[in-house]
mmCIF file of C-alpha atoms in Angstrom:
data_model
loop_
_atom_site.group_PDB
_atom_site.id
_atom_site.type_symbol
_atom_site.label_atom_id
_atom_site.label_comp_id
_atom_site.label_asym_id
_atom_site.label_seq_id
_atom_site.Cartn_x
_atom_site.Cartn_y
_atom_site.Cartn_z
ATOM 1 C CA MET Q 30 22.680 1.834 -42.946
ATOM 2 C CA GLN Q 31 23.455 -0.726 -40.244
ATOM 3 C CA TRP Q 32 23.148 1.937 -37.537
ATOM 4 C CA GLU Q 33 19.866 3.117 -39.013
ATOM 5 C CA GLY Q 34 18.552 -0.432 -38.790
ATOM 6 C CA VAL Q 35 19.637 -0.745 -35.150
ATOM 7 C CA LEU Q 36 18.096 2.609 -34.241
ATOM 8 C CA GLY Q 37 14.915 1.662 -36.029
ATOM 9 C CA ARG Q 38 14.652 -1.580 -34.059
ATOM 10 C CA GLU Q 39 15.330 0.269 -30.800
ATOM 11 C CA GLN Q 40 12.611 2.793 -31.577
ATOM 12 C CA ASP Q 41 10.199 0.004 -32.475
ATOM 13 C CA PHE Q 42 11.027 -1.734 -29.181
ATOM 14 C CA GLU Q 43 10.517 1.458 -27.150
ATOM 15 C CA LEU Q 44 7.229 2.174 -28.905
ATOM 16 C CA GLY Q 45 6.075 -1.393 -28.390
ATOM 17 C CA PHE Q 46 7.037 -1.340 -24.707
ATOM 18 C CA ALA Q 47 5.257 1.989 -24.180
ATOM 19 C CA LEU Q 48 2.128 0.665 -25.890
ATOM 20 C CA HIS Q 49 2.263 -2.560 -23.861
ATOM 21 C CA SER Q 50 2.620 -0.587 -20.609
ATOM 22 C CA LEU Q 51 -0.257 1.714 -21.555
ATOM 23 C CA LEU Q 52 -2.552 -1.215 -22.333
ATOM 24 C CA THR Q 53 -1.523 -2.963 -19.118
ATOM 25 C CA VAL Q 54 -2.279 0.080 -16.936
ATOM 26 C CA HIS Q 55 -5.678 0.609 -18.543
ATOM 27 C CA THR Q 56 -6.826 -3.014 -18.250
ATOM 28 C CA MET Q 57 -5.569 -3.917 -14.776
ATOM 29 C CA ARG Q 58 -7.637 -3.420 -11.656
ATOM 30 C CA VAL Q 59 -6.324 -1.941 -8.418
ATOM 31 C CA SER Q 60 -7.937 -2.629 -5.043
ATOM 32 C CA VAL Q 61 -7.402 0.259 -2.618
ATOM 33 C CA VAL Q 62 -8.019 -0.810 0.984
ATOM 34 C CA MET Q 63 -8.811 2.117 3.265
ATOM 35 C CA PRO Q 64 -9.474 1.687 6.999
ATOM 36 C CA VAL Q 65 -11.669 4.473 8.380
ATOM 37 C CA TYR Q 66 -12.030 5.536 12.012
ATOM 38 C CA ASN Q 67 -13.555 8.923 12.815
ATOM 39 C CA GLU Q 68 -12.294 10.690 9.673
ATOM 40 C CA ARG Q 69 -15.319 12.770 8.688
ATOM 41 C CA ALA Q 70 -13.172 15.910 8.216
ATOM 42 C CA THR Q 71 -11.139 14.388 5.364
ATOM 43 C CA LEU Q 72 -13.156 11.389 4.176
ATOM 44 C CA ARG Q 73 -14.912 12.916 1.178
ATOM 45 C CA GLN Q 74 -11.762 14.619 -0.053
ATOM 46 C CA VAL Q 75 -9.549 11.539 0.148
ATOM 47 C CA VAL Q 76 -12.195 9.412 -1.611
ATOM 48 C CA ASP Q 77 -12.397 11.990 -4.398
ATOM 49 C CA ARG Q 78 -8.617 11.916 -4.765
ATOM 50 C CA VAL Q 79 -8.476 8.115 -4.887
ATOM 51 C CA LEU Q 80 -11.195 7.868 -7.521
ATOM 52 C CA ALA Q 81 -9.609 10.646 -9.576
ATOM 53 C CA VAL Q 82 -6.604 8.400 -10.295
ATOM 54 C CA PRO Q 83 -6.796 7.298 -13.966
ATOM 55 C CA LEU Q 84 -6.898 3.583 -13.152
ATOM 56 C CA GLU Q 85 -9.653 1.041 -12.699
ATOM 57 C CA ILE Q 86 -10.098 1.394 -8.930
ATOM 58 C CA GLU Q 87 -11.951 -0.803 -6.482
ATOM 59 C CA LEU Q 88 -12.073 1.260 -3.265
ATOM 60 C CA ILE Q 89 -12.756 -0.904 -0.216
ATOM 61 C CA CYS Q 90 -13.566 1.292 2.789
ATOM 62 C CA VAL Q 91 -13.597 -0.563 6.114
ATOM 63 C CA ASP Q 92 -15.225 1.505 8.843
ATOM 64 C CA ASP Q 93 -13.705 0.543 12.188
ATOM 65 C CA GLY Q 94 -16.575 1.547 14.463
ATOM 66 C CA SER Q 95 -16.616 5.291 13.748
ATOM 67 C CA THR Q 96 -18.810 7.449 15.986
ATOM 68 C CA ASP Q 97 -18.360 10.847 14.306
ATOM 69 C CA GLY Q 98 -20.642 10.370 11.295
ATOM 70 C CA SER Q 99 -18.047 8.720 9.050
ATOM 71 C CA ARG Q 100 -20.322 5.696 8.556
ATOM 72 C CA GLU Q 101 -23.127 7.882 7.270
ATOM 73 C CA ILE Q 102 -20.734 9.664 4.891
ATOM 74 C CA LEU Q 103 -19.516 6.299 3.595
ATOM 75 C CA ALA Q 104 -23.106 5.190 2.958
ATOM 76 C CA GLN Q 105 -23.717 8.340 0.918
ATOM 77 C CA LEU Q 106 -20.479 7.932 -1.009
ATOM 78 C CA GLN Q 107 -21.199 4.292 -1.796
ATOM 79 C CA ALA Q 108 -24.613 5.250 -3.194
ATOM 80 C CA GLU Q 109 -22.989 7.920 -5.382
ATOM 81 C CA ARG Q 110 -19.882 6.060 -6.556
ATOM 82 C CA PRO Q 111 -20.151 2.472 -7.826
ATOM 83 C CA GLN Q 112 -16.389 1.921 -7.354
ATOM 84 C CA ILE Q 113 -16.815 2.040 -3.555
ATOM 85 C CA ARG Q 114 -17.462 -0.994 -1.379
ATOM 86 C CA THR Q 115 -18.108 -0.322 2.310
ATOM 87 C CA LEU Q 116 -17.477 -2.896 5.031
ATOM 88 C CA LEU Q 117 -18.549 -2.204 8.617
ATOM 89 C CA GLN Q 118 -16.720 -3.540 11.652
ATOM 90 C CA PRO Q 119 -19.062 -4.325 14.592
ATOM 91 C CA LYS Q 120 -16.901 -2.206 16.898
ATOM 92 C CA ASN Q 121 -13.530 -0.455 16.955
ATOM 93 C CA MET Q 122 -11.100 -3.336 16.431
ATOM 94 C CA GLY Q 123 -7.998 -1.504 15.162
ATOM 95 C CA LYS Q 124 -6.381 -0.529 11.881
ATOM 96 C CA GLY Q 125 -4.806 -3.956 11.382
ATOM 97 C CA ALA Q 126 -8.137 -5.748 11.810
ATOM 98 C CA ALA Q 127 -9.753 -3.416 9.273
ATOM 99 C CA LEU Q 128 -6.908 -4.084 6.821
ATOM 100 C CA HIS Q 129 -7.228 -7.859 7.262
ATOM 101 C CA ARG Q 130 -10.885 -7.705 6.261
ATOM 102 C CA GLY Q 131 -10.390 -5.348 3.343
ATOM 103 C CA ILE Q 132 -7.416 -7.275 1.959
ATOM 104 C CA GLN Q 133 -9.269 -10.574 1.964
ATOM 105 C CA ASP Q 134 -12.203 -8.960 0.103
ATOM 106 C CA ALA Q 135 -9.968 -7.423 -2.577
ATOM 107 C CA THR Q 136 -10.433 -8.643 -6.165
ATOM 108 C CA GLY Q 137 -7.959 -6.449 -8.061
ATOM 109 C CA ASP Q 138 -4.676 -7.439 -9.647
ATOM 110 C CA PHE Q 139 -2.811 -5.304 -7.094
ATOM 111 C CA VAL Q 140 -3.638 -4.057 -3.580
ATOM 112 C CA ILE Q 141 -2.657 -0.633 -2.196
ATOM 113 C CA ILE Q 142 -3.038 0.452 1.439
ATOM 114 C CA GLN Q 143 -4.496 3.962 1.829
ATOM 115 C CA ASP Q 144 -5.211 5.919 5.021
ATOM 116 C CA ALA Q 145 -8.416 7.953 5.216
ATOM 117 C CA ASP Q 146 -6.590 11.218 5.957
ATOM 118 C CA LEU Q 147 -4.679 13.487 3.577
ATOM 119 C CA GLU Q 148 -1.129 12.554 4.599
ATOM 120 C CA TYR Q 149 -0.473 10.517 1.445
ATOM 121 C CA ASP Q 150 -1.248 11.484 -2.152
ATOM 122 C CA PRO Q 151 -3.196 8.957 -4.285
ATOM 123 C CA ALA Q 152 -1.843 10.687 -7.411
ATOM 124 C CA GLU Q 153 1.360 8.719 -6.703
ATOM 125 C CA TYR Q 154 -0.277 5.305 -7.175
ATOM 126 C CA THR Q 155 1.305 5.012 -10.617
ATOM 127 C CA VAL Q 156 4.749 5.439 -9.019
ATOM 128 C CA LEU Q 157 3.973 2.684 -6.501
ATOM 129 C CA LEU Q 158 2.631 0.342 -9.146
ATOM 130 C CA GLU Q 159 5.420 0.693 -11.698
ATOM 131 C CA PRO Q 160 7.713 -2.084 -10.328
ATOM 132 C CA LEU Q 161 4.675 -4.376 -9.965
ATOM 133 C CA ILE Q 162 3.438 -3.746 -13.502
ATOM 134 C CA GLU Q 163 6.916 -4.359 -14.891
ATOM 135 C CA GLY Q 164 7.016 -7.712 -13.097
ATOM 136 C CA SER Q 165 10.077 -6.735 -11.053
ATOM 137 C CA ALA Q 166 8.442 -6.691 -7.613
ATOM 138 C CA ASP Q 167 6.009 -8.567 -5.383
ATOM 139 C CA VAL Q 168 5.789 -5.718 -2.858
ATOM 140 C CA VAL Q 169 6.470 -1.978 -3.133
ATOM 141 C CA TYR Q 170 6.965 0.403 -0.192
ATOM 142 C CA GLY Q 171 6.436 4.134 -0.657
ATOM 143 C CA SER Q 172 9.291 5.791 1.226
ATOM 144 C CA ARG Q 173 8.883 9.270 2.691
ATOM 145 C CA PHE Q 174 12.677 9.581 2.924
ATOM 146 C CA LEU Q 175 13.761 8.813 -0.631
ATOM 147 C CA SER Q 176 11.839 11.540 -2.385
ATOM 148 C CA ALA Q 177 12.544 15.158 -3.267
ATOM 149 C CA ARG Q 178 8.779 15.740 -3.162
ATOM 150 C CA PRO Q 179 7.268 18.000 -0.448
ATOM 151 C CA HIS Q 180 7.326 16.808 3.162
ATOM 152 C CA ARG Q 181 5.635 18.658 5.984
ATOM 153 C CA VAL Q 182 7.994 19.342 8.904
ATOM 154 C CA LEU Q 183 6.558 17.940 12.140
ATOM 155 C CA TYR Q 184 7.638 15.925 15.196
ATOM 156 C CA PHE Q 185 11.354 15.276 15.810
ATOM 157 C CA TRP Q 186 10.844 12.332 18.150
ATOM 158 C CA HIS Q 187 8.490 10.669 15.681
ATOM 159 C CA SER Q 188 11.260 10.748 13.092
ATOM 160 C CA VAL Q 189 13.742 9.333 15.627
ATOM 161 C CA GLY Q 190 11.316 6.527 16.534
ATOM 162 C CA ASN Q 191 10.709 5.735 12.881
ATOM 163 C CA TRP Q 192 14.457 5.597 12.221
ATOM 164 C CA ILE Q 193 15.039 3.265 15.191
ATOM 165 C CA LEU Q 194 12.195 0.939 14.176
ATOM 166 C CA THR Q 195 13.368 0.821 10.558
ATOM 167 C CA LEU Q 196 16.984 0.205 11.615
ATOM 168 C CA LEU Q 197 15.993 -2.625 13.946
ATOM 169 C CA SER Q 198 13.683 -4.094 11.316
ATOM 170 C CA ASN Q 199 16.495 -4.073 8.762
ATOM 171 C CA ALA Q 200 18.947 -5.645 11.188
ATOM 172 C CA LEU Q 201 16.538 -8.443 12.101
ATOM 173 C CA THR Q 202 15.338 -9.175 8.553
ATOM 174 C CA ASN Q 203 18.522 -8.385 6.580
ATOM 175 C CA ILE Q 204 16.747 -6.040 4.174
ATOM 176 C CA ASN Q 205 17.521 -2.345 3.661
ATOM 177 C CA LEU Q 206 14.287 -0.370 3.788
ATOM 178 C CA SER Q 207 14.398 3.348 4.462
ATOM 179 C CA ASP Q 208 10.814 3.658 5.800
ATOM 180 C CA MET Q 209 9.325 0.519 7.343
ATOM 181 C CA GLU Q 210 6.446 2.398 9.000
ATOM 182 C CA THR Q 211 5.092 3.979 5.820
ATOM 183 C CA CYS Q 212 1.387 3.593 5.108
ATOM 184 C CA TYR Q 213 1.855 3.280 1.344
ATOM 185 C CA LYS Q 214 2.456 -0.365 0.542
ATOM 186 C CA ALA Q 215 1.422 -2.074 -2.695
ATOM 187 C CA PHE Q 216 1.236 -5.820 -3.272
ATOM 188 C CA ARG Q 217 0.400 -8.374 -5.888
ATOM 189 C CA ARG Q 218 -3.022 -9.451 -4.624
ATOM 190 C CA GLU Q 219 -2.276 -13.175 -4.472
ATOM 191 C CA ILE Q 220 0.846 -12.439 -2.415
ATOM 192 C CA ILE Q 221 -0.789 -10.364 0.323
ATOM 193 C CA GLN Q 222 -3.841 -12.635 0.497
ATOM 194 C CA SER Q 223 -1.596 -15.672 1.033
ATOM 195 C CA ILE Q 224 0.077 -14.206 4.138
ATOM 196 C CA PRO Q 225 -1.693 -14.919 7.451
ATOM 197 C CA LEU Q 226 -2.040 -11.646 9.376
ATOM 198 C CA GLU Q 227 -2.483 -11.371 13.137
ATOM 199 C CA GLU Q 228 -1.874 -7.830 14.401
ATOM 200 C CA LYS Q 229 -5.126 -5.930 14.999
ATOM 201 C CA ARG Q 230 -3.763 -2.417 15.419
ATOM 202 C CA PHE Q 231 -0.653 -0.503 14.329
ATOM 203 C CA GLY Q 232 1.483 -3.642 14.639
ATOM 204 C CA PHE Q 233 0.459 -4.407 11.057
ATOM 205 C CA GLU Q 234 3.486 -2.535 9.661
ATOM 206 C CA PRO Q 235 6.271 -4.487 11.434
ATOM 207 C CA GLU Q 236 4.355 -7.755 11.118
ATOM 208 C CA ILE Q 237 3.922 -7.543 7.351
ATOM 209 C CA THR Q 238 7.513 -6.367 6.908
ATOM 210 C CA VAL Q 239 8.912 -9.377 8.762
ATOM 211 C CA LYS Q 240 6.605 -11.796 6.980
ATOM 212 C CA ILE Q 241 7.424 -10.600 3.469
ATOM 213 C CA ALA Q 242 11.139 -10.669 4.332
ATOM 214 C CA LYS Q 243 10.836 -14.236 5.661
ATOM 215 C CA ARG Q 244 9.217 -15.232 2.347
ATOM 216 C CA ASN Q 245 12.119 -13.804 0.379
ATOM 217 C CA LEU Q 246 9.753 -11.699 -1.720
ATOM 218 C CA ARG Q 247 10.996 -9.096 -4.182
ATOM 219 C CA ILE Q 248 10.661 -5.753 -2.377
ATOM 220 C CA TYR Q 249 11.107 -2.352 -3.998
ATOM 221 C CA GLU Q 250 10.951 1.172 -2.578
ATOM 222 C CA VAL Q 251 9.865 4.323 -4.395
ATOM 223 C CA GLY Q 252 9.973 7.909 -3.156
ATOM 224 C CA ILE Q 253 6.685 9.580 -2.233
ATOM 225 C CA SER Q 254 5.561 12.908 -0.777
ATOM 226 C CA TYR Q 255 4.182 13.262 2.749
ATOM 227 C CA TRP Q 256 1.694 15.797 4.095
ATOM 228 C CA GLY Q 257 1.736 14.835 7.784
ATOM 229 C CA ARG Q 258 -0.848 16.075 10.251
ATOM 230 C CA THR Q 259 -0.728 17.066 13.909
ATOM 231 C CA TYR Q 260 -2.581 15.476 16.804
ATOM 232 C CA GLU Q 261 -4.948 18.461 16.770
ATOM 233 C CA GLU Q 262 -5.708 17.600 13.144
ATOM 234 C CA GLY Q 263 -6.514 13.981 13.983
ATOM 235 C CA LYS Q 264 -3.241 12.011 14.120
ATOM 236 C CA LYS Q 265 -3.850 8.840 16.150
ATOM 237 C CA ILE Q 266 -0.585 6.915 16.585
ATOM 238 C CA GLN Q 267 0.893 7.106 20.128
ATOM 239 C CA TRP Q 268 4.215 6.270 21.798
ATOM 240 C CA LYS Q 269 2.780 2.970 23.030
ATOM 241 C CA ASP Q 270 2.267 1.935 19.391
ATOM 242 C CA GLY Q 271 6.029 2.299 18.928
ATOM 243 C CA VAL Q 272 6.608 -0.026 21.876
ATOM 244 C CA ARG Q 273 4.176 -2.521 20.354
ATOM 245 C CA ALA Q 274 6.020 -2.267 17.030
ATOM 246 C CA LEU Q 275 9.286 -3.227 18.776
ATOM 247 C CA TRP Q 276 7.556 -6.202 20.359
ATOM 248 C CA CYS Q 277 6.099 -7.280 17.000
ATOM 249 C CA LEU Q 278 9.476 -7.107 15.287
ATOM 250 C CA MET Q 279 11.043 -9.372 17.902
ATOM 251 C CA LYS Q 280 8.040 -11.715 18.067
ATOM 252 C CA TYR Q 281 7.664 -12.388 14.342
ATOM 253 C CA CYS Q 282 11.381 -12.585 13.677
ATOM 254 C CA ILE Q 283 11.491 -15.431 16.217
ATOM 255 C CA THR Q 284 8.189 -17.195 15.495
ATOM 256 C CA GLU Q 285 7.737 -16.736 11.731
ATOM 257 C CA PRO Q 286 9.417 -19.560 9.763
ATOM 258 C CA ALA Q 287 11.557 -18.683 6.768
ATOM 259 C CA VAL Q 288 10.127 -19.756 3.412
ATOM 260 C CA VAL Q 289 12.630 -20.988 0.830
ATOM 261 C CA ARG Q 290 11.571 -20.021 -2.682
ATOM 262 C CA ARG Q 291 12.779 -22.248 -5.484
ATOM 263 C CA GLY Q 292 13.211 -19.486 -8.053
ATOM 264 C CA THR Q 293 11.108 -16.439 -8.737
ATOM 265 C CA ALA Q 294 8.159 -16.756 -11.082
ATOM 266 C CA LEU Q 295 7.397 -13.494 -12.803
ATOM 267 C CA PRO Q 296 3.725 -12.507 -13.049
ATOM 268 C CA ASP Q 297 2.194 -12.885 -16.508
ATOM 269 C CA VAL Q 298 1.280 -9.363 -17.608
ATOM 270 C CA ALA Q 299 0.383 -10.430 -21.150
ATOM 271 C CA PRO Q 300 -3.252 -11.238 -20.253
ATOM 272 C CA LEU Q 301 -3.614 -7.724 -18.836
ATOM 273 C CA ALA Q 302 -2.402 -6.168 -22.052
ATOM 274 C CA ALA Q 303 -4.731 -8.440 -24.015
ATOM 275 C CA GLY Q 304 -7.713 -7.308 -21.968
ATOM 276 C CA ARG Q 305 -7.907 -10.368 -19.705
ATOM 277 C CA ARG Q 306 -7.199 -10.862 -16.036
ATOM 278 C CA PRO Q 307 -4.451 -13.348 -14.955
ATOM 279 C CA ASP Q 308 -7.132 -15.669 -13.536
ATOM 280 C CA GLY Q 309 -8.780 -15.957 -16.949
ATOM 281 C CA LEU Q 310 -11.695 -13.669 -16.165
ATOM 282 C CA PRO Q 311 -12.409 -10.544 -18.201
ATOM 283 C CA PRO Q 312 -11.636 -7.179 -16.577
ATOM 284 C CA ALA Q 313 -14.384 -5.930 -14.289
ATOM 285 C CA ASP Q 314 -16.619 -3.213 -15.698
#
C-alpha cells in the first residue's frame, strides 16, 4: 500500500509537470529574428516552415538591402501572414546589423535566430526551447555536431575552420561548446536585449559567445540537424569571415569586462502557464 501511494504521487507529479509544460508552450511567445539578403529562392519556403511550428510565433524579417526581389516577396508575405513583421535596412549593412535591429524589436518571451535559407530546420525549435522553458538556461546553442540527425556532407576546410574557431573560443572563454559558429541560438529575450552588440557582419557569432560567457550565463547545447548548401546554392560566408571571427574572439576577450553574478535567478514560468506574460501583460493575440 505504501508503494502504491508513492507511485500514485509520482504519476500525479508527472501528469502535473506535463500539463504545466503544455500550458507553458501554448501561452508563451517566441520571436524569430531572420536576416534576409538576396534569398528569393528559399524565402517563401523557410517562412512557411517557421510559421508551421505549433507555437505562438512573431517572425521578424530584416531585409538587409536585397536586390533580387526578396523585399517584394517579404511585402507579399507580410500582407498574407499577420505573424510577420518586416524591417528594411537602408542598404546592405551585414548580418550582424540586421540581427541587432531585429533583436531590439523582439517582444516575445524567447528569441531564436533563423537564417533565411534551408540549412536549419524550424521544426527543431521545441528542442532549442526546452532548457529555456524549464528554467535551466539563459542561452541555448543548437549544435550540428551533437546530433544523430541528418547532416549534409560538404566542405572539409569549413569543418576544420569551425573546429579551430570553436576550440579557440572555448580556450579563451573557459566554456565547452561543440559548435560556436552555429546559426541556431535561442535566448531569454531580456538577456539578449541587455547585451550591447557591435559586430555588423558574421562577427556576431564570436562576439555574442564571448559576451554571454563573460556574463556567466547558463548556456546549454542541444543537437540539431543540418542541411548545408553550396556556394552555387547561395552560401555567403567566406574565408575572410573566419579571419574576422578570430579577430573578434581576441578583441572581445580582452575588452569585454567580466560580469560577476550574485546567484542565478530562475525565470518565473508560472505566469506563462496561467496565461500571462512575465511582464504582467496578457499573451499577444
